[in-house]
Structures are given as structure tokens and as C-alpha cells.
Coordinates of C-alpha atoms and ligand atoms in Angstrom, one line a residue:
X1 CA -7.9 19.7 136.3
X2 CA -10.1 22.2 136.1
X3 CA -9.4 25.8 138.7
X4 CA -12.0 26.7 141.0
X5 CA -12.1 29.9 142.7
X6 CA -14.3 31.0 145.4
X7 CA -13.9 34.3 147.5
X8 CA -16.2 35.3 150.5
X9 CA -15.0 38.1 151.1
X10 CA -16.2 39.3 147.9
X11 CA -20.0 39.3 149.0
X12 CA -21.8 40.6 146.3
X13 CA -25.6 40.9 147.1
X14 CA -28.3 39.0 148.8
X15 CA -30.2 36.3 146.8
X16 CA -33.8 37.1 146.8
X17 CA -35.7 34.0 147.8
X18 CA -38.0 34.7 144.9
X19 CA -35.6 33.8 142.0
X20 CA -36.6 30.3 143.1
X21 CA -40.2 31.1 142.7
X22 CA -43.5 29.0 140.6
X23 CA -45.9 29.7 137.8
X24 CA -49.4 28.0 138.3
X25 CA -51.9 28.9 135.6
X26 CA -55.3 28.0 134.7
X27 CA -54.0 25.5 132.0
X28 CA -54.4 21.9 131.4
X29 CA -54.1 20.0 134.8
X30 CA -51.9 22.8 136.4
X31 CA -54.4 24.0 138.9
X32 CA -57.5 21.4 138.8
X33 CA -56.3 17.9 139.5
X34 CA -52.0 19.1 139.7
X35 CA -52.9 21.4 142.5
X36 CA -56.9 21.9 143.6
X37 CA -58.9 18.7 143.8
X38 CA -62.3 20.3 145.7
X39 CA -63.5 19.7 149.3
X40 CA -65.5 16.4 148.0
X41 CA -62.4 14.2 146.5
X42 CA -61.3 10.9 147.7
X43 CA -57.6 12.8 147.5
X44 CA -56.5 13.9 151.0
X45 CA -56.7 17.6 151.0
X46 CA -57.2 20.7 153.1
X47 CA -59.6 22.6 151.9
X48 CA -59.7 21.4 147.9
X49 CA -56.0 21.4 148.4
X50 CA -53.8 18.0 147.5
X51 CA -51.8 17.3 150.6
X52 CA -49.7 15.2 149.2
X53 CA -48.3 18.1 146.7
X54 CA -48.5 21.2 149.7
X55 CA -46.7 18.8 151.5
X56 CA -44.3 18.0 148.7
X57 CA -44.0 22.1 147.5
X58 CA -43.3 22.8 151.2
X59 CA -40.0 20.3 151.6
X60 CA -38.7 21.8 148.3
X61 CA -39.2 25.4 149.4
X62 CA -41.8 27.3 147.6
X63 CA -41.0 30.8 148.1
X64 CA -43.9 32.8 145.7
X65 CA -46.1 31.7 143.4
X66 CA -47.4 33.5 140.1
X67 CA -51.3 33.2 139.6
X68 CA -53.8 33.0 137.2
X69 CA -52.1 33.3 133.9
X70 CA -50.0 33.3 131.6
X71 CA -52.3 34.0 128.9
X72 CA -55.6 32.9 130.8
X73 CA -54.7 36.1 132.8
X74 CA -56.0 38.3 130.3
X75 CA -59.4 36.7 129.8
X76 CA -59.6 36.1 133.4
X77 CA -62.2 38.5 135.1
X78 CA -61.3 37.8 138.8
X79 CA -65.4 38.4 140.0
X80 CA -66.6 35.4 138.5
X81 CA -64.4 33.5 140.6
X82 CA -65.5 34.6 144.0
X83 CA -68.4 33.9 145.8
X84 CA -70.8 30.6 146.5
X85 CA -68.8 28.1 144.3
X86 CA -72.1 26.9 143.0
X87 CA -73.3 30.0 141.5
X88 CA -70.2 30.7 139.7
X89 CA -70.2 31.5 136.3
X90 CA -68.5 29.1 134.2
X91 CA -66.2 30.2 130.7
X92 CA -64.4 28.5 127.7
X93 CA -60.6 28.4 128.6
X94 CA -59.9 30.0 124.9
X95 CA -56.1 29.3 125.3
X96 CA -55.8 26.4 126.5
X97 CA -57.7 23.7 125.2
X98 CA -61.5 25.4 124.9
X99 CA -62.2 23.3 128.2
X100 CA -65.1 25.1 130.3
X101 CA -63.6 27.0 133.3
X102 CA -66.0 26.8 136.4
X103 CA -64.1 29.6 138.2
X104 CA -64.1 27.1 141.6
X105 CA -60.2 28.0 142.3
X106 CA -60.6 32.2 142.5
X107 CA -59.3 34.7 144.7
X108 CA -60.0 33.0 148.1
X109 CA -58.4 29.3 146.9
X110 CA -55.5 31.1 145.5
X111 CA -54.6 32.8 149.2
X112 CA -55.7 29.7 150.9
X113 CA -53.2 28.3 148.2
X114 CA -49.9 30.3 149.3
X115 CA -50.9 30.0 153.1
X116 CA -50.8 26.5 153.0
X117 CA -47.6 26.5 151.2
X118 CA -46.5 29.3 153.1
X119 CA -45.5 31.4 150.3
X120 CA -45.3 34.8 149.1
X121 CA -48.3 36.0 146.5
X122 CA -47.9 37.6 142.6
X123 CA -51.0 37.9 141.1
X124 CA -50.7 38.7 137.2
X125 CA -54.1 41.2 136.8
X126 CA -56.3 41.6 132.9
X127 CA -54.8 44.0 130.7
X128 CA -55.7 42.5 127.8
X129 CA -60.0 42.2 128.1
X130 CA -60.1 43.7 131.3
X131 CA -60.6 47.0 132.5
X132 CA -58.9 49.6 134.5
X133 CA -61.7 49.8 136.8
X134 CA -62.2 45.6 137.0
X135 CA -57.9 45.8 137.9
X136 CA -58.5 48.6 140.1
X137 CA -61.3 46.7 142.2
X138 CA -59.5 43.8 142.5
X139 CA -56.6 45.7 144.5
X140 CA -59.0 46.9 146.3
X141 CA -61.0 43.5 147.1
X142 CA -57.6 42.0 147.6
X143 CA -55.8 44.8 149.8
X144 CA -58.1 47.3 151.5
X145 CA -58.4 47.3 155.4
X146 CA -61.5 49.4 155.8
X147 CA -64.9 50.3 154.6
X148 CA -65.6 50.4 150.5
X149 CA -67.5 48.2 148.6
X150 CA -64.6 45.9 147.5
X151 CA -63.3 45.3 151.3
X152 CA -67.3 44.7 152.0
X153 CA -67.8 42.1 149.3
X154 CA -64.2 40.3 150.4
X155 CA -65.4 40.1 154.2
X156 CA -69.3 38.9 152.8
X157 CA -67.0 36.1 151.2
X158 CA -65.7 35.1 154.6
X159 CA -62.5 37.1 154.6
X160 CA -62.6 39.6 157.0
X161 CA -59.1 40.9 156.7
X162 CA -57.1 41.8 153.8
X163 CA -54.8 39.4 151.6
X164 CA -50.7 40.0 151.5
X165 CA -50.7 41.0 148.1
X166 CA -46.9 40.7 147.2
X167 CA -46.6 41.4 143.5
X168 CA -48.8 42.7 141.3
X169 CA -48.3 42.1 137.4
X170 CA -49.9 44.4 134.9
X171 CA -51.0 42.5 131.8
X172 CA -48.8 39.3 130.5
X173 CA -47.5 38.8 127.2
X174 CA -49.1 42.2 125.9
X175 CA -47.3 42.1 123.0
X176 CA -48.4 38.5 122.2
X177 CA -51.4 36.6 124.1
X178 CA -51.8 39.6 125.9
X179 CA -53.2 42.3 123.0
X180 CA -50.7 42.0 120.6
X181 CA -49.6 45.5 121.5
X182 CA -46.8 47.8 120.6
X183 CA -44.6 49.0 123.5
X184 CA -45.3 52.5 123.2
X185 CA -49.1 51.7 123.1
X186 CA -48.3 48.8 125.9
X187 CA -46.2 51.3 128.1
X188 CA -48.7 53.8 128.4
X189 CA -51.6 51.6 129.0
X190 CA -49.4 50.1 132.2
X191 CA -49.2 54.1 133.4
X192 CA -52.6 54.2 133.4
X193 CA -53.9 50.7 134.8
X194 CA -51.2 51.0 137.6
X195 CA -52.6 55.0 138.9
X196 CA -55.6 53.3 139.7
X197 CA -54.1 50.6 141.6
X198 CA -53.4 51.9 145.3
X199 CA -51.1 51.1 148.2
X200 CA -54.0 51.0 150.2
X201 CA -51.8 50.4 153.1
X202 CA -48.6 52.9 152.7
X203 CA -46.5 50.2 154.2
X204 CA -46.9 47.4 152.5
X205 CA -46.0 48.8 148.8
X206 CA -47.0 46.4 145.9
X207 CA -44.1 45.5 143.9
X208 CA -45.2 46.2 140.0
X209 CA -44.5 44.4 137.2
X210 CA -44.6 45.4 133.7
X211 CA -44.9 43.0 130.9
X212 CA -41.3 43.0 129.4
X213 CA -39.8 41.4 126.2
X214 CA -40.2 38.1 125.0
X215 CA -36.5 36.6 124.8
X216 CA -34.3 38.8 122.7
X217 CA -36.8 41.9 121.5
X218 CA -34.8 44.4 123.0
X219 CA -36.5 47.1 121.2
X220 CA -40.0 46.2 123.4
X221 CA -37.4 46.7 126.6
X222 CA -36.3 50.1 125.5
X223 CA -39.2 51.3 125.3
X224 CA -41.1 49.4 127.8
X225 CA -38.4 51.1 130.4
X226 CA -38.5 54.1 129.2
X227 CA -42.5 54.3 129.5
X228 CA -42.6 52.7 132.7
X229 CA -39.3 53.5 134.7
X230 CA -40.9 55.9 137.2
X231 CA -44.1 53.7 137.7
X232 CA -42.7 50.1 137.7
X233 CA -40.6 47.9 140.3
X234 CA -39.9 45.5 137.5
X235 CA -39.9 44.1 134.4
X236 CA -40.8 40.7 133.0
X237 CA -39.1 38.6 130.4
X238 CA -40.2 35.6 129.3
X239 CA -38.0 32.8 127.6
X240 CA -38.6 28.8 126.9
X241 CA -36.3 26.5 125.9
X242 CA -37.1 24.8 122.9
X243 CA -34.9 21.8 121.6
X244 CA -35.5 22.3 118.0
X245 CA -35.8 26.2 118.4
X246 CA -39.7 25.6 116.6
X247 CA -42.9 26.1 117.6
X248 CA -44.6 23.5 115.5
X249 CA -41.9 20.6 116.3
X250 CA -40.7 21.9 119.4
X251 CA -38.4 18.2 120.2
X252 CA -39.8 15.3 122.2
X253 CA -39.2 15.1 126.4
X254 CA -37.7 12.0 126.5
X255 CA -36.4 10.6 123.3
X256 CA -33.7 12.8 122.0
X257 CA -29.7 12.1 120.3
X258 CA -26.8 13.8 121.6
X259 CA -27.1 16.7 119.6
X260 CA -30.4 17.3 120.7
X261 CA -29.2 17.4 124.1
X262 CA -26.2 18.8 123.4
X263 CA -28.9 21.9 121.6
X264 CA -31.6 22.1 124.5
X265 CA -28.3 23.0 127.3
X266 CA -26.9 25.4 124.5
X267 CA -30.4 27.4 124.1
X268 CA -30.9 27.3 128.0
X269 CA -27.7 28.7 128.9
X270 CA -28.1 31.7 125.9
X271 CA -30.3 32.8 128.8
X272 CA -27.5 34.8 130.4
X273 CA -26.6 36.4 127.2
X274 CA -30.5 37.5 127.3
X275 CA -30.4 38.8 130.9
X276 CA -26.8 40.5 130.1
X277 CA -28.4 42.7 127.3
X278 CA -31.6 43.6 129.1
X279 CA -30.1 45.1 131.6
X280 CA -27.3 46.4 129.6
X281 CA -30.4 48.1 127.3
X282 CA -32.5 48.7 130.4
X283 CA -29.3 50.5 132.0
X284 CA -29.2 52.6 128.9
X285 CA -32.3 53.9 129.0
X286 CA -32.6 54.2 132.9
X287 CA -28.6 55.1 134.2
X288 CA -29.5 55.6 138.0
X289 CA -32.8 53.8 137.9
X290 CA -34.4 51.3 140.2
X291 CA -36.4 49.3 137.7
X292 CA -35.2 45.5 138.1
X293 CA -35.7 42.5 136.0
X294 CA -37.9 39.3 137.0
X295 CA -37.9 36.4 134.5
X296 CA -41.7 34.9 135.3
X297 CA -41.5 32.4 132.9
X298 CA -38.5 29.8 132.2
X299 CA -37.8 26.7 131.6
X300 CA -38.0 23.6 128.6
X301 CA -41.0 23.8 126.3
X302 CA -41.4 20.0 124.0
X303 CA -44.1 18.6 122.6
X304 CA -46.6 17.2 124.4
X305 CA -46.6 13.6 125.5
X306 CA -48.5 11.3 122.9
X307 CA -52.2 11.1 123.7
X308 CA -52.5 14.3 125.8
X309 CA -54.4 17.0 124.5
X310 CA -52.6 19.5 122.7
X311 CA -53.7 22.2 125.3
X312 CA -52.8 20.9 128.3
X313 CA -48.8 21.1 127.6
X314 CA -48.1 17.8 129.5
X315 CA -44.7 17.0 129.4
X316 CA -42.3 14.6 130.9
X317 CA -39.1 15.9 132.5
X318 CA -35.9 13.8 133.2
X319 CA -32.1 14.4 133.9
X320 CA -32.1 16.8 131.0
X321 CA -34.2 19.4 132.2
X322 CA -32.3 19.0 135.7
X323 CA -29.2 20.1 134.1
X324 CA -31.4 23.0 132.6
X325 CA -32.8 24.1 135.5
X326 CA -29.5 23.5 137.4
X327 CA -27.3 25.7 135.2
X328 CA -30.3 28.2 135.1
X329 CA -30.5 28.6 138.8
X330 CA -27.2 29.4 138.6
X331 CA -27.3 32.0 136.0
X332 CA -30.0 33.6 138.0
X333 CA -27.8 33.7 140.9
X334 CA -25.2 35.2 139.6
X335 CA -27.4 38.2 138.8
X336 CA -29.1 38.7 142.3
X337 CA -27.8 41.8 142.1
X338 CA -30.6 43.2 139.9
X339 CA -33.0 39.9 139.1
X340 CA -35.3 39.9 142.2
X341 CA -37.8 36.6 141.3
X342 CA -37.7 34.3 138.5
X343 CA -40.9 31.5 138.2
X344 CA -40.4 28.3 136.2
X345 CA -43.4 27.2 134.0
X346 CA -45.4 25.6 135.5
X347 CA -45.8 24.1 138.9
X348 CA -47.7 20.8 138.4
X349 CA -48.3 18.9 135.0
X350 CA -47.4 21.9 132.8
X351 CA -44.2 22.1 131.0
X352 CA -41.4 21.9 133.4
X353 CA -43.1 21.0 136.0
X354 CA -41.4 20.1 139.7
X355 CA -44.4 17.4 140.0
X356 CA -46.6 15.1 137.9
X357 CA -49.7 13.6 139.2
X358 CA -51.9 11.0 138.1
X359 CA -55.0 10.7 139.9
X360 CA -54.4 10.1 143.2
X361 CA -50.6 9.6 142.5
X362 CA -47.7 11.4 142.6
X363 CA -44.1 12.1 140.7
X364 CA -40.9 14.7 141.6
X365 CA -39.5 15.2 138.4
X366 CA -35.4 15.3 138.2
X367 CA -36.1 19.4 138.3
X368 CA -37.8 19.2 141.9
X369 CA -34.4 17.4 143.4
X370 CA -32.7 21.0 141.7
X371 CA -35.0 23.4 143.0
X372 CA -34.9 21.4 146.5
X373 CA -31.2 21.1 147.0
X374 CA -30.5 25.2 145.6
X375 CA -33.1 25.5 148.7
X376 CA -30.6 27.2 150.8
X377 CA -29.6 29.9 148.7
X378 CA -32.5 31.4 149.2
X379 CA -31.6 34.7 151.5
X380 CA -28.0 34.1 151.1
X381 CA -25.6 36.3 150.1
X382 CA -23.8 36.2 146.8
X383 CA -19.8 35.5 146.9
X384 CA -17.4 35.6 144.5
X385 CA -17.0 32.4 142.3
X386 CA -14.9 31.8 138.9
X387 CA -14.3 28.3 137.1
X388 CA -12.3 27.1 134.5
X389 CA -14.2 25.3 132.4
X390 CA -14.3 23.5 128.9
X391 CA -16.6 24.4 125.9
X392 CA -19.2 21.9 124.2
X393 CA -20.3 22.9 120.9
X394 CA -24.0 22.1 119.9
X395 CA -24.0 21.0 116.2
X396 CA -27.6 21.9 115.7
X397 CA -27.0 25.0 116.5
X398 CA -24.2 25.9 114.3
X399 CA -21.3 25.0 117.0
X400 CA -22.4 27.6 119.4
X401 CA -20.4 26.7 122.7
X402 CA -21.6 27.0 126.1
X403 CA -19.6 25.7 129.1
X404 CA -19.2 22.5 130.9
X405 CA -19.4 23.8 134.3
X406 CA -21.5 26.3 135.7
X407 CA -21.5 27.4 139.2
X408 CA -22.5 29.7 141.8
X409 CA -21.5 30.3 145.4
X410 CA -23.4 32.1 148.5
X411 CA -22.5 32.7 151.9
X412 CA -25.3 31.9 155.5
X413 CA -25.2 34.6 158.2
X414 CA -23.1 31.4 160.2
X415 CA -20.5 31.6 156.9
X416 CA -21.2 28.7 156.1
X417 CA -20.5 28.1 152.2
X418 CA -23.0 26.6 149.4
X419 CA -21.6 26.0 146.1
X420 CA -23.6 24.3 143.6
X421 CA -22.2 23.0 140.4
X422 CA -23.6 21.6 136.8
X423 CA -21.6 19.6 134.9
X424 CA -23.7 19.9 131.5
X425 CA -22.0 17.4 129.7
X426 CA -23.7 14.4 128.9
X427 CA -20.6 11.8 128.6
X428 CA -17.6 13.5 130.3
X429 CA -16.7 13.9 134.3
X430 CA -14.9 17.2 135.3
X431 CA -12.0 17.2 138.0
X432 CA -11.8 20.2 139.8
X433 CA -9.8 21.5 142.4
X434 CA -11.5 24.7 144.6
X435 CA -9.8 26.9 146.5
X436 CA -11.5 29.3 149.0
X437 CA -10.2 32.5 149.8
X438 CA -8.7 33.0 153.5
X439 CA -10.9 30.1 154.6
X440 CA -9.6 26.7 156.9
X441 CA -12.2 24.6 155.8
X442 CA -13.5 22.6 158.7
X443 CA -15.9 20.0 157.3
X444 CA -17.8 19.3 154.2
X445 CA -21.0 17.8 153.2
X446 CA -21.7 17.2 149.5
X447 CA -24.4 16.0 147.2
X448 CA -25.7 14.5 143.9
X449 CA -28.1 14.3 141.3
X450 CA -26.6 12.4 138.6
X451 CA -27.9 9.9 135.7
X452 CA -28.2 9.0 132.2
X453 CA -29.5 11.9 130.5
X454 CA -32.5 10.1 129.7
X455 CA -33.4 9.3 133.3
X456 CA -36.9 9.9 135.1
X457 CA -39.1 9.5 137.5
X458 CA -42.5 8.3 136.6
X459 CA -45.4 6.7 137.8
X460 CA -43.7 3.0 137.5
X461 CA -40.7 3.8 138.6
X462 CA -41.2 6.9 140.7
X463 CA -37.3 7.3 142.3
X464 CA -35.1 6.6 139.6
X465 CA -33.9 9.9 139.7
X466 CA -32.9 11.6 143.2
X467 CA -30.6 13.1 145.7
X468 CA -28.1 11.0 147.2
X469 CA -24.7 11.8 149.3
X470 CA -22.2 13.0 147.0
X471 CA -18.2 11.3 148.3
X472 CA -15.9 11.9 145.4
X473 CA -14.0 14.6 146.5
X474 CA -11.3 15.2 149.4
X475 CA -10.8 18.1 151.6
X476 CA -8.3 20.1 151.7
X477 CA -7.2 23.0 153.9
X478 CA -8.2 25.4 151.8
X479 CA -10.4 23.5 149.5
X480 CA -11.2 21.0 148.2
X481 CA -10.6 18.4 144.9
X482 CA -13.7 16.6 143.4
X483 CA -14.7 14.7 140.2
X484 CA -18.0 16.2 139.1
X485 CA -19.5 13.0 137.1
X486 CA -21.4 13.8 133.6
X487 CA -24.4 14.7 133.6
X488 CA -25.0 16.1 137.8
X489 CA -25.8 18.8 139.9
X490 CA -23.6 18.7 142.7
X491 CA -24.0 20.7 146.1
X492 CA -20.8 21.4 148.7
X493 CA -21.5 22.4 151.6
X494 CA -18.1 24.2 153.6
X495 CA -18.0 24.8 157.3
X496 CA -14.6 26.9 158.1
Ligands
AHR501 O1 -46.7 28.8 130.2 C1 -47.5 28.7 129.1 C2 -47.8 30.0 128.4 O2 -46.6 30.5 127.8 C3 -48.2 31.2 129.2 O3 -49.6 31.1 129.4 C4 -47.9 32.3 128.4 O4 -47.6 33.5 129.1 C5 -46.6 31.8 127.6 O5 -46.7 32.1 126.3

């Protein structure tokens, strides 16, 4: 029987909503088709956009979404996207595919895009072929509440007041994609694109967000931090879970042995080692600073399903990748203290996506149930939470262990308790008996999303996979004792 532990009186910081925050880029059917389907379609939509996936993105809790890119942010040049739609200039998506780009999702679909879903904006701006001048303008367009040629050209588009500009992110990937930069040549470019980038209204600051390291190049952090720790609100890592660990057989999304499993949960959980020696390296270089970390882009990376182009990164997503994002989630959690937004790759049809479309038709993945039923941590506070657990080892990847269970607890203002728990095994149930600190529980609602390993959801058989009312447990006065079956994600939900 495994110990469970959790203390709210130990409250430990407020979860920012935006750790449970998307990625939509300009990449295979992300955007066009996933997301935008245009005025004309047969496909029910408010203004070009799919109701059916608004509607679905709103239910699961959306909080922000990250726009254009990825790396079609730095050959994205945001003026040939406004404007009559028919006299936009059209451009060879380079990175994804070589498909032509008719620039009919820009600025003004993107905001339309985040009220519908009622979400906050982050808007990664062109380091890499822009200019300091074309990033500078688009602030402007975007922000300004007055008279200059920007605000001018935004209300001659039809949008007479500014957009709530959010997040801004200078430059993605600059060390890869991006420019293949160094960081001291990347850290002082950031000082100088971000100068020209105002607050145009002093009370509405626009958070910043310098490219950071790509998984464990900790040197780019140190001196990333160093360069930008007076100009920046954040830095952004970036790390995908790869099965295999390679980029040219990356592991497939759906046929896979135990080890295989057994590998993919053991690389996504070496995520908190990742985040533990950022900061620690970020701390080091900044003692009292303010600089936080965000982690835009997360989640699994396989190969693409057979006969889709190569470019498009469609993948298929079952109970693995909800364990993945389960344990992740959780991880993130338990470093709200200095993570403030985190955006899984990518929204719709790209890589670990919360939805799959086909034509009119449409899929939640096993990893849209996760992000759905973590919904109420959003704005909670952080408690204390410690679990006994068992190691796995992953064979592939020379015994490394990572745990069986992974949890995390927050608090409502009401004090009502949400503890959500992963058992990442694929074979063996966990019992576990929880005890909360100086709390008479009064009532408890629990539940589950539990399967095979292998399960999905697809266009046959679209709810194999999905959240049911979890019963395997009994209350206690204190507590509670449960059997966490292999393979779930588990919610309780404690009213004292
Ligand atoms: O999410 C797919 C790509 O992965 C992004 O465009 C890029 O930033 C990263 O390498």
C-alpha cells in the first residue's frame, strides 16, 4: 500500500491558468482544415472558424494559445496576412511541407481565433528573417490605441480598437530553425528587437519571452539569462518526447512493445530533471531575479502516420500519450511557483494534438480527456503533496527509473481539494491510502481515464477512450484508500 500525503495548509503558489495552454502553427492541417475552414465551407463555422472544435476547445478549457510558429514564425512576415483576403500574397511554407501559404488566417483570424475560444493571446514575432522595424510595427498594429500609421492601417482593416496582446515571444528556436544563432549573438539581438517593442498602454505590460534552450543545453540558458535577465519576463524551453530518442526513426504512434512504452514515459518524465536544472542554472546566474520559465513546446513527437506527408506531422495519439501528458501536467504543477505557461504541440492534427479532424469530422484524442479533467486547476493554489511510489525501469534506456505514481494537489478559494494522479505503469494497479492534513473529509467525487495502453479514439470508433466516474476507492475521515488501475489518470475531488 502505497502512502499518500497531502497538506493544505502547506499552500505553495497559485497555478497560472496558462501552464495548461496550446501551440497552433502554420503547419500541416494545424490551422487550415484542424482549426480555420473559411467563411464559404460546408463546415459550420463562425467566421472561417470550425464550430465544432471552438466548441470542443471551449469545454476542455483553453486558457492561451501560442500563434504563428514554431519555425514558420520566423519566415512569417505578419503584413502579408492582413488585409482583403483576396489580394493577399501567397508564400512557400519552407518548413513544413513547401505547401503555398495564402496568408488567409493573419492577424485579424488569429484574435477572432482566441475570442471565440475565449482565450488569452501569445504571439511568437520574426527574429529570424524579420526585422526589428517589421516586429516593432506589428506591436504597434496589434496594441496602439491612438493615431500612427500602424493603429490607422489596423482600424482601415475593420478593427477599430486595439488587440489584448498577452505574450509576446521574440524569435523561436533561434539557435535552430530560428537562425541557428549562438546565445551571446541571440541574447543581444532579443535586447535590441524588444527596445523597439512598446507598452503602448503602461498598464497592460506585454509579458516577453526569450527563446531559451532546447532540452538540456544549459550553456544557451546561462547565457541567454544573463543577456536578457533585465529585459525578459521569461524564458522558453522546448522539449519533445521521442520514443526511440531519434530524429530519423522517431517510434510509431500506435504500434509499440512494452519497452517502448515503458521508454516514451521514462523520456517524458526526464522533463522535471530538465526544468530542475534550468532553474537551478537560471537561479545561478540571476539570484534575486524575476525571469521565469515557460515550456511553449511539449509533448510526444513519432513518426508520421503511413500515407501523410512527411511535413504535416500527423500523428495518432492513444492511452500512451494520456499518461504523458497526465504525468507532465503534473510536473508542471508542481513548479507553478516559477513556470507561468506551458503549450503542448500542437492543437489540432499536429503531433500531440487534443483533436483530429477529418473533413467534416471530428476526434478527442485520450490527451484532450487529460487536459479537460486537470481543467480546474487552473487558478488554484498549489498544496503540499508527497507519494510513495514504486520505480519502473525502461530497458531501452539503460534502466533509467521513473516512478509509478505521479501526483499533484491544489486547493479552490471554497477549499475544496483536486488531486490528480498517474499511474504510469502499463500492467500493474497501485493501492494507495491518502491522508489529508487537519481535514474531515465530507464527500468525494472521483474520476477515470483508463485503458489498454494501445487505446484510441478515431474516426471509427470515436469514444473508446474517455472519462468515466471513477468508484474504487472508500472514504475515510481523513482520507481516503483507492486502487489506481494501470495505465489511468485519476481525479479526487475532496469536500471537507
Ligand atoms: O512543433 C513543431 C516544430 O517543432 C516547431 O515548429 C518548432 O519550433 C519545433 O522544432
Amino acid at each position: 500500500m502505497e502512502k499518500y500525503l497531502i497538506n493544505p495548509n502547506e499552500k505553495i503558489a497559485t497555478i497560472n491558468k496558462d501552464i495548461y495552454g496550446h501551440f497552433s502553427e502554420h503547419l500541416g492541417r494545424c490551422i487550415y482544415e484542424g482549426i480555420y475552414v473559411g467563411e464559404d465551407s460546408k463546415i459550420p463555422n463562425v467566421n472561417g472558424m470550425r464550430c465544432d472544435v471552438v466548441n470542443a476547445l471551449r469545454e476542455m478549457g483553453i486558457p492561451v494559445l501560442r500563434w504563428p510558429g514554431g519555425c514558420f514564425a520566423d519566415e512569417y512576415h505578419w503584413k502579408d496576412g492582413i488585409g482583403k483576403k483576396s489580394e493577399r500574397k501567397k508564400m512557400i511554407n519552407t518548413h513544413w511541407g513547401g505547401v503555398v501559404e495564402d496568408n488567409s488566417f493573419g492577424t485579424h483570424e488569429y484574435f477572432e481565433l482566441c475570442r471565440q475560444l475565449g482565450c488569452d493571446t501569445y504571439v511568437n514575432a520574426n527574429v529570424g528573417s524579420g526585422s526589428v522595424k517589421e516586429m516593432s510595427e506589428w506591436v504597434e498594429y496589434m496594441t496602439f490605441d491612438g493615431v500612427s500609421p500602424m493603429a490607422e492601417l489596423r482600424k482601415k482593416n475593420g478593427s477599430e480598437k486595439p488587440f489584448n496582446l498577452k505574450y509576446l515571444g521574440v524569435g523561436n528556436e533561434s539557435w535552430g530553425c530560428g537562425g541557428n544563432m549562438d546565445p551571446e549573438y541571440y541574447g543581444c539581438l532579443y535586447k535590441q528587437y524588444n527596445t523597439f517593442c512598446r507598452d503602448y498602454d503602461s498598464s497592460k505590460h506585454i509579458k516577453r519571452i526569450a527563446c531559451g534552450p532546447n532540452a538540456g543545453d544549459y550553456h544557451w540558458t546561462k547565457v541567454v539569462t544573463d543577456k536578457v535577465k533585465r529585459y525578459a519576463d521569461a524564458l522558453s524551453l522546448h522539449y519533445y518526447t521521442l520514443p526511440t530518442g531519434k530524429w530519423d526513426h522517431k517510434g510509431s504512434a500506435t504500434v509499440f512493445d512494452k519497452n517502448e512504452y515503458n521508454s516514451t514515459i521514462c523520456k517524458a518524465y526526464y522533463i522535471d530533471e530538465l526544468i530542475k536544472n534550468h532553474l537551478a542554472m537560471m537561479q545561478s546566474v540571476q539570484p534575486n531575479g524575476n525571469l521565469k520559465l515557460i515550456v511553449d513546446e511539449w509533448g510526444t513527437w513519432y513518426d508520421v502516420e503511413p500515407g501523410t506527408n512527411p511535413g504535416f506531422l500527423y500523428q495518432q495519439s492513444t492511452m500512451r500519450d494520456a499518461i504523458v501528458a497526465a504525468l507532465t501536467l503534473n510536473i508542471f504543477n508542481k513548479h507553478a511557483d516559477k513556470i507561468i505557461m506551458a503549450n503542448i504541440a500542437q492543437t489540432v492534427n499536429v503531433l500531440q494534438s487534443v483533436i483530429l479532424t477529418d473533413g467534416e469530422k471530428m476526434v478527442k484524442t485520450p490527451t484532450y480527456y487529460v487536459f479537460k479533467m486537470y481543467k480546474e486547476h487552473q487558478n488554484n493554489t498549489l498544496i503540499g503533496s508527497y507519494i510513495t511510489s514504486e520505480n519502473i525501469e525502461s530497458k531501452n534506456d539503460r534502466n533509467k527509473q521513473f516512478p509509478q505514481l505521479i501526483e499533484s494537489a491544489s486547493t479552490d478559494e471554497n477549499g475544496t481539494i483536486y488531486s490528480t494522479i498517474t499511474n504510469t505503469s502499463s500492467v500493474k494497479s497501485a493501492k494507495i491510502k491518502c491522508q489529508i492534513a487537519d481535514t474531515r473529509v465530507d464527500s468525494i467525487y472521483a474520476e477515470i481515464i483508463s485503458g489498454d495502453c494501445h487505446d484510441k479514439n478515431d474516426f471509427v470508433n470515436q469514444n473508446k477512450v474517455k472519462t468515466v466516474e471513477f468508484t474504487d476507492y472508500k472514504k475515510l475521515k481523513d482520507g481516503f484508500t483507492a486502487v489506481i488501475p494501470a495505465c489511468s489518470v485519476v481525479k479526487f475531488v475532496v469536500n471537507k
